[in-house]
Amino acid sequence: MALPLPGVVHSGGGGGGPHHGRAQRTRSQPTGRNAGCVFKNPAGNSAGRILDELGLKGTRVGGAVVSPRHANFVVNEGRATSTDVLALLDLLHERVERETGVDLELEVKVWRPRA
């Protein structure tokens, strides 16, 4: 999974309106600059749980870091580049696949502007 692309955006979705589940999200998900969950949950499991069980919270590349609050979120601590984020996603994907055999699928969409 090599993604040398300059942008990452969340694929959207989620329902229930703007206030649905806000309190729960505040407790369990990071605030600040992030694109939401970065990997889809594999059948019968949780991507966040897998990443957490492998001890990947806090893993960083440049200014991009796996949230200590929820392992399926990558947070921009202020100076992360798209290259940092994509390299971190690559590292996470490869580690999970190598250690568990699970091939995580991106939840976010990778976007590249037209030249």
PDB file of C-alpha atoms in Angstrom:
ATOM      1  CA  MET A   1       0.000   0.000   0.000  1.00  0.00           C
ATOM      2  CA  ALA A   2       2.169   2.863  -1.205  1.00  0.00           C
ATOM      3  CA  LEU A   3       0.255   6.129  -1.431  1.00  0.00           C
ATOM      4  CA  PRO A   4       2.533   9.015  -2.428  1.00  0.00           C
ATOM      5  CA  LEU A   5      -0.437  11.346  -2.812  1.00  0.00           C
ATOM      6  CA  PRO A   6      -0.855  14.872  -1.475  1.00  0.00           C
ATOM      7  CA  GLY A   7      -4.261  14.783   0.211  1.00  0.00           C
ATOM      8  CA  VAL A   8      -6.455  12.694   2.479  1.00  0.00           C
ATOM      9  CA  VAL A   9     -10.157  13.353   2.989  1.00  0.00           C
ATOM     10  CA  HIS A  10     -12.777  11.454   4.961  1.00  0.00           C
ATOM     11  CA  SER A  11     -15.241   9.439   2.909  1.00  0.00           C
ATOM     12  CA  GLY A  12     -18.216  10.878   4.791  1.00  0.00           C
ATOM     13  CA  GLY A  13     -21.245   8.976   5.924  1.00  0.00           C
ATOM     14  CA  GLY A  14     -22.393   8.826   9.503  1.00  0.00           C
ATOM     15  CA  GLY A  15     -25.939   9.742  10.270  1.00  0.00           C
ATOM     16  CA  GLY A  16     -28.184  10.997  12.956  1.00  0.00           C
ATOM     17  CA  GLY A  17     -27.638  14.699  12.474  1.00  0.00           C
ATOM     18  CA  PRO A  18     -25.028  17.063  13.846  1.00  0.00           C
ATOM     19  CA  HIS A  19     -25.659  16.350  17.547  1.00  0.00           C
ATOM     20  CA  HIS A  20     -26.186  12.580  17.381  1.00  0.00           C
ATOM     21  CA  GLY A  21     -23.681  10.856  19.616  1.00  0.00           C
ATOM     22  CA  ARG A  22     -21.644  14.008  20.257  1.00  0.00           C
ATOM     23  CA  ALA A  23     -21.092  13.255  23.959  1.00  0.00           C
ATOM     24  CA  GLN A  24     -19.932   9.700  23.208  1.00  0.00           C
ATOM     25  CA  ARG A  25     -17.593  10.915  20.458  1.00  0.00           C
ATOM     26  CA  THR A  26     -16.140  13.541  22.792  1.00  0.00           C
ATOM     27  CA  ARG A  27     -15.270  10.841  25.328  1.00  0.00           C
ATOM     28  CA  SER A  28     -13.909   8.233  22.933  1.00  0.00           C
ATOM     29  CA  GLN A  29     -12.514  10.123  19.951  1.00  0.00           C
ATOM     30  CA  PRO A  30      -9.801  12.731  19.641  1.00  0.00           C
ATOM     31  CA  THR A  31     -10.642  16.343  19.071  1.00  0.00           C
ATOM     32  CA  GLY A  32      -8.418  18.518  16.999  1.00  0.00           C
ATOM     33  CA  ARG A  33      -7.171  18.062  13.477  1.00  0.00           C
ATOM     34  CA  ASN A  34      -8.020  14.601  12.159  1.00  0.00           C
ATOM     35  CA  ALA A  35      -9.984  13.009   9.325  1.00  0.00           C
ATOM     36  CA  GLY A  36     -12.010  10.612  11.468  1.00  0.00           C
ATOM     37  CA  CYS A  37     -11.471   6.859  11.399  1.00  0.00           C
ATOM     38  CA  VAL A  38      -8.762   6.028   8.896  1.00  0.00           C
ATOM     39  CA  PHE A  39      -9.418   2.285   8.417  1.00  0.00           C
ATOM     40  CA  LYS A  40     -12.668   0.388   7.910  1.00  0.00           C
ATOM     41  CA  ASN A  41     -13.486  -2.250  10.498  1.00  0.00           C
ATOM     42  CA  PRO A  42     -12.713  -5.745   9.210  1.00  0.00           C
ATOM     43  CA  ALA A  43     -15.445  -8.367   9.523  1.00  0.00           C
ATOM     44  CA  GLY A  44     -15.956  -9.334  13.147  1.00  0.00           C
ATOM     45  CA  ASN A  45     -13.350  -6.959  14.538  1.00  0.00           C
ATOM     46  CA  SER A  46     -12.464  -3.328  15.083  1.00  0.00           C
ATOM     47  CA  ALA A  47      -9.570  -1.631  13.301  1.00  0.00           C
ATOM     48  CA  GLY A  48      -9.004   0.543  16.375  1.00  0.00           C
ATOM     49  CA  ARG A  49      -8.859  -2.506  18.639  1.00  0.00           C
ATOM     50  CA  ILE A  50      -6.338  -4.255  16.372  1.00  0.00           C
ATOM     51  CA  LEU A  51      -4.113  -1.164  16.231  1.00  0.00           C
ATOM     52  CA  ASP A  52      -4.404  -0.710  19.998  1.00  0.00           C
ATOM     53  CA  GLU A  53      -3.581  -4.362  20.740  1.00  0.00           C
ATOM     54  CA  LEU A  54      -0.428  -4.008  18.639  1.00  0.00           C
ATOM     55  CA  GLY A  55       0.609  -1.039  20.778  1.00  0.00           C
ATOM     56  CA  LEU A  56       0.408   1.464  17.930  1.00  0.00           C
ATOM     57  CA  LYS A  57      -1.156   4.384  19.819  1.00  0.00           C
ATOM     58  CA  GLY A  58       1.372   7.213  19.813  1.00  0.00           C
ATOM     59  CA  THR A  59       3.185   5.946  16.705  1.00  0.00           C
ATOM     60  CA  ARG A  60       4.248   8.941  14.648  1.00  0.00           C
ATOM     61  CA  VAL A  61       5.703  10.027  11.350  1.00  0.00           C
ATOM     62  CA  GLY A  62       6.645  13.707  11.344  1.00  0.00           C
ATOM     63  CA  GLY A  63       3.690  15.666  12.724  1.00  0.00           C
ATOM     64  CA  ALA A  64       1.175  12.840  12.180  1.00  0.00           C
ATOM     65  CA  VAL A  65       0.491  10.656  15.217  1.00  0.00           C
ATOM     66  CA  VAL A  66      -1.860   7.790  16.063  1.00  0.00           C
ATOM     67  CA  SER A  67      -4.195   9.208  18.682  1.00  0.00           C
ATOM     68  CA  PRO A  68      -3.607   8.012  22.247  1.00  0.00           C
ATOM     69  CA  ARG A  69      -7.392   8.246  22.742  1.00  0.00           C
ATOM     70  CA  HIS A  70      -8.507   6.086  19.770  1.00  0.00           C
ATOM     71  CA  ALA A  71      -6.020   4.100  17.685  1.00  0.00           C
ATOM     72  CA  ASN A  72      -8.037   4.371  14.448  1.00  0.00           C
ATOM     73  CA  PHE A  73      -7.522   8.150  14.332  1.00  0.00           C
ATOM     74  CA  VAL A  74      -4.453   9.929  12.991  1.00  0.00           C
ATOM     75  CA  VAL A  75      -4.042  13.413  14.428  1.00  0.00           C
ATOM     76  CA  ASN A  76      -2.146  16.316  12.880  1.00  0.00           C
ATOM     77  CA  GLU A  77      -0.224  17.876  15.741  1.00  0.00           C
ATOM     78  CA  GLY A  78       0.215  21.064  13.750  1.00  0.00           C
ATOM     79  CA  ARG A  79       2.861  20.494  11.124  1.00  0.00           C
ATOM     80  CA  ALA A  80       1.986  17.142   9.568  1.00  0.00           C
ATOM     81  CA  THR A  81       2.240  16.999   5.810  1.00  0.00           C
ATOM     82  CA  SER A  82       0.166  14.736   3.613  1.00  0.00           C
ATOM     83  CA  THR A  83       3.381  12.764   3.080  1.00  0.00           C
ATOM     84  CA  ASP A  84       3.630  12.255   6.868  1.00  0.00           C
ATOM     85  CA  VAL A  85       0.015  11.062   7.105  1.00  0.00           C
ATOM     86  CA  LEU A  86       0.294   8.709   4.149  1.00  0.00           C
ATOM     87  CA  ALA A  87       3.594   7.265   5.404  1.00  0.00           C
ATOM     88  CA  LEU A  88       1.992   6.642   8.807  1.00  0.00           C
ATOM     89  CA  LEU A  89      -1.028   4.940   7.212  1.00  0.00           C
ATOM     90  CA  ASP A  90       1.353   2.791   5.187  1.00  0.00           C
ATOM     91  CA  LEU A  91       3.321   1.843   8.317  1.00  0.00           C
ATOM     92  CA  LEU A  92       0.126   0.938  10.225  1.00  0.00           C
ATOM     93  CA  HIS A  93      -1.275  -1.111   7.344  1.00  0.00           C
ATOM     94  CA  GLU A  94       1.960  -3.050   6.872  1.00  0.00           C
ATOM     95  CA  ARG A  95       2.397  -3.742  10.595  1.00  0.00           C
ATOM     96  CA  VAL A  96      -1.178  -5.009  11.019  1.00  0.00           C
ATOM     97  CA  GLU A  97      -0.928  -7.211   7.936  1.00  0.00           C
ATOM     98  CA  ARG A  98       2.468  -8.607   8.955  1.00  0.00           C
ATOM     99  CA  GLU A  99       1.525  -9.334  12.571  1.00  0.00           C
ATOM    100  CA  THR A 100      -2.125 -10.387  12.234  1.00  0.00           C
ATOM    101  CA  GLY A 101      -2.708 -11.236   8.577  1.00  0.00           C
ATOM    102  CA  VAL A 102      -5.535  -8.664   8.470  1.00  0.00           C
ATOM    103  CA  ASP A 103      -5.508  -6.456   5.361  1.00  0.00           C
ATOM    104  CA  LEU A 104      -7.005  -3.195   6.630  1.00  0.00           C
ATOM    105  CA  GLU A 105      -8.894  -1.147   4.048  1.00  0.00           C
ATOM    106  CA  LEU A 106      -8.730   2.636   4.144  1.00  0.00           C
ATOM    107  CA  GLU A 107     -11.860   4.443   5.316  1.00  0.00           C
ATOM    108  CA  VAL A 108     -10.471   7.762   4.110  1.00  0.00           C
ATOM    109  CA  LYS A 109     -10.176   8.539   0.442  1.00  0.00           C
ATOM    110  CA  VAL A 110      -6.803   9.613  -0.895  1.00  0.00           C
ATOM    111  CA  TRP A 111      -7.096  12.572  -3.234  1.00  0.00           C
ATOM    112  CA  ARG A 112      -4.644  13.953  -5.766  1.00  0.00           C
ATOM    113  CA  PRO A 113      -5.313  17.253  -7.553  1.00  0.00           C
ATOM    114  CA  ARG A 114      -5.110  17.201 -11.317  1.00  0.00           C
ATOM    115  CA  ALA A 115      -1.826  18.429 -12.725  1.00  0.00           C
TER     116      ALA A 115
END
